[in-house]
Amino acid sequence: MKIAILTSGGDSAGMNAVVRSIVKAGILKGCEMWVVREGYEGLVQGNTEAATSVNDQVKSDDQQPVLQQEGVHPDKQLLHNLRFGDGELLKDGTTEFVGGRTLKGRYIVRVGWDDVRGWFSQGGTLIGTARSMTFKTIEGRTAAAFNLIKEGIDALVVCGGDGSLTGADVFRREWPDLVRSLKDQSRITDKQAEQHAHLKVVGLVGSIDNDMCLTDLTIGAPTALQRICEAIDNINSTAYSHSRAFVIEVMGRDCGWLALMAGVAGGADFIFIPERPPSAQPWEDEMCAEIGRHRKLNKRKTIVIVAEGAHDLDLNPIRAEYIKDVLTERLGLDTRVTTLGHTQRGGRPCALDRILPTLQGVEAVDALIESTTETPSYMIGLHENKVVRVPLMEAVAMTRSVATAVKEKNFDKALELRGAEFKE
Ligand code: ADP
């Protein structure tokens, strides 16, 4: 079997560990392994004719010695050629690679064991990620199918959020129609159409927000939480010294997991999350009463954590700057705002974001090997400390219904759905 892996949507720590694990597990099970650069956009772009002379490109661009080995696949050789320094490879992760060199015209690249060595400890995604509008069109997905068939690839692993996993499911369901249309246009032969009648798909959830249903943890969420905790620790000491209040904005547009867990781990006085707005209106009274009580108990510092998607019972956004004004005016607190922003995303994955992708990667390859036309596309999840397979679209649909419940102000339902995983 030929398996291709791509990372898509927002990057998260642990995506490289996913690629490494799947490449190695696939090779051990006798599969041929490929990576797709730049998410679905790379699938749509595919490999152009210029791709055959990539070694020439590297030679002319750069004076580094070019490794030339008999019998080494050109793509694999290219990756070797690009690796130098302290094992840094495909550094940028967007369009440029080490030293500003680009794998021009080549998005679907065959990889071997050594190409992913050490990737478990690298932040972000070394094969790049992107948001592709073209893949959302039928023309884009037809091009993507053609590019996969051209390379003889028959299985796809997607690591991304709910959007990326939806795209994977759409692609798999549509696959027979795409193959038929490519055959009708004589872009592929009858034999190719027969050999590629079915696309095997599996999804892994790379998301810092821990926002996917039917899994206890998403890849990247533990590292993001760790980053937030470190930031709160830093803020805590200065807040204590000056007896200040800090309002810390963390990521989480639809999901309050990061804010909630950071609040628990960092000793917050008040937390705002989208799924459970403050229970009283105006919420300012509730917050000030609580924080005022803490101050009366001689607490020298105040920490408020607000998820970026927080809002009140009427869905009006609750912004960090406004919370600061309330604390300053009503309680007389010297208040500052810290928006953690992209520092939450980046950096080295924590241990769990290396272990989880490694275990899930092995399961993903097994799921592909066992996949038939009858089996659904699986998402690899975690349930009560066990790696599990769940139907991909069930998880995506449930995740979407949390957002819908919030929009309908049905907060009890949103909370129930978040916690309802695996209930019969
Ligand atoms: P995330 O995976 O982090 O939720 P997005 O929602 O932006 O991020 O989705 C990432 C990419 O997945 C999109 O840019 C698009 O290429 C693809 N995608 C998302 N939804 C669909 C869809 N309904 N059909 C086809 N492709 C989709």
mmCIF file of C-alpha atoms in Angstrom, residues 8-9 40 131 136 160-170 173 205 210-214 253-255 275 379 391-410 413-415 417-418 421:
data_model
loop_
_atom_site.group_PDB
_atom_site.id
_atom_site.type_symbol
_atom_site.label_atom_id
_atom_site.label_comp_id
_atom_site.label_asym_id
_atom_site.label_seq_id
_atom_site.Cartn_x
_atom_site.Cartn_y
_atom_site.Cartn_z
ATOM 1 C CA SER A 8 -3.890 20.781 7.461
ATOM 2 C CA GLY A 9 -5.599 23.763 9.096
ATOM 3 C CA TYR A 40 -4.693 20.037 0.769
ATOM 4 C CA ARG A 131 -5.919 26.508 4.213
ATOM 5 C CA LYS A 136 -13.262 22.993 -1.312
ATOM 6 C CA GLY A 160 -5.886 18.577 11.343
ATOM 7 C CA GLY A 161 -8.987 20.018 12.951
ATOM 8 C CA ASP A 162 -12.663 19.381 12.221
ATOM 9 C CA GLY A 163 -12.505 21.309 8.918
ATOM 10 C CA SER A 164 -9.620 19.201 7.657
ATOM 11 C CA LEU A 165 -11.286 15.971 8.727
ATOM 12 C CA THR A 166 -14.517 17.020 7.004
ATOM 13 C CA GLY A 167 -12.493 17.608 3.840
ATOM 14 C CA ALA A 168 -11.003 14.114 4.146
ATOM 15 C CA ASP A 169 -14.431 12.540 4.483
ATOM 16 C CA VAL A 170 -15.875 14.503 1.558
ATOM 17 C CA ARG A 173 -17.088 9.703 -0.291
ATOM 18 C CA VAL A 205 -6.879 15.374 15.376
ATOM 19 C CA ASN A 210 -8.975 20.166 22.464
ATOM 20 C CA ASP A 211 -12.215 20.931 20.665
ATOM 21 C CA MET A 212 -13.052 17.586 19.044
ATOM 22 C CA CYS A 213 -15.788 15.347 20.414
ATOM 23 C CA LEU A 214 -15.316 11.587 20.842
ATOM 24 C CA ARG A 253 -12.908 30.384 19.758
ATOM 25 C CA ASP A 254 -15.542 27.724 20.354
ATOM 26 C CA CYS A 255 -13.978 25.666 23.065
ATOM 27 C CA GLU A 275 -19.791 26.934 26.552
ATOM 28 C CA MET A 379 -10.653 9.177 13.361
ATOM 29 C CA PRO A 391 -16.221 7.029 12.921
ATOM 30 C CA LEU A 392 -14.726 10.289 11.676
ATOM 31 C CA MET A 393 -17.964 11.967 10.623
ATOM 32 C CA GLU A 394 -19.711 11.114 13.883
ATOM 33 C CA ALA A 395 -16.988 12.967 15.786
ATOM 34 C CA VAL A 396 -17.112 15.936 13.400
ATOM 35 C CA ALA A 397 -20.933 16.127 13.497
ATOM 36 C CA MET A 398 -20.971 16.036 17.286
ATOM 37 C CA THR A 399 -18.301 18.748 17.453
ATOM 38 C CA ARG A 400 -20.351 20.929 15.097
ATOM 39 C CA SER A 401 -23.460 20.439 17.220
ATOM 40 C CA VAL A 402 -21.652 21.925 20.241
ATOM 41 C CA ALA A 403 -21.101 25.153 18.276
ATOM 42 C CA THR A 404 -24.743 25.081 17.147
ATOM 43 C CA ALA A 405 -25.982 24.587 20.709
ATOM 44 C CA VAL A 406 -23.933 27.604 21.849
ATOM 45 C CA LYS A 407 -25.316 29.716 18.974
ATOM 46 C CA GLU A 408 -28.826 28.707 20.061
ATOM 47 C CA LYS A 409 -27.936 29.690 23.647
ATOM 48 C CA ASN A 410 -28.525 26.110 24.707
ATOM 49 C CA LYS A 413 -26.708 21.024 25.770
ATOM 50 C CA ALA A 414 -23.275 22.332 24.723
ATOM 51 C CA LEU A 415 -21.784 21.205 28.024
ATOM 52 C CA LEU A 417 -22.232 17.277 24.309
ATOM 53 C CA ARG A 418 -18.710 18.148 25.374
ATOM 54 C CA GLU A 421 -18.486 11.174 24.687
#
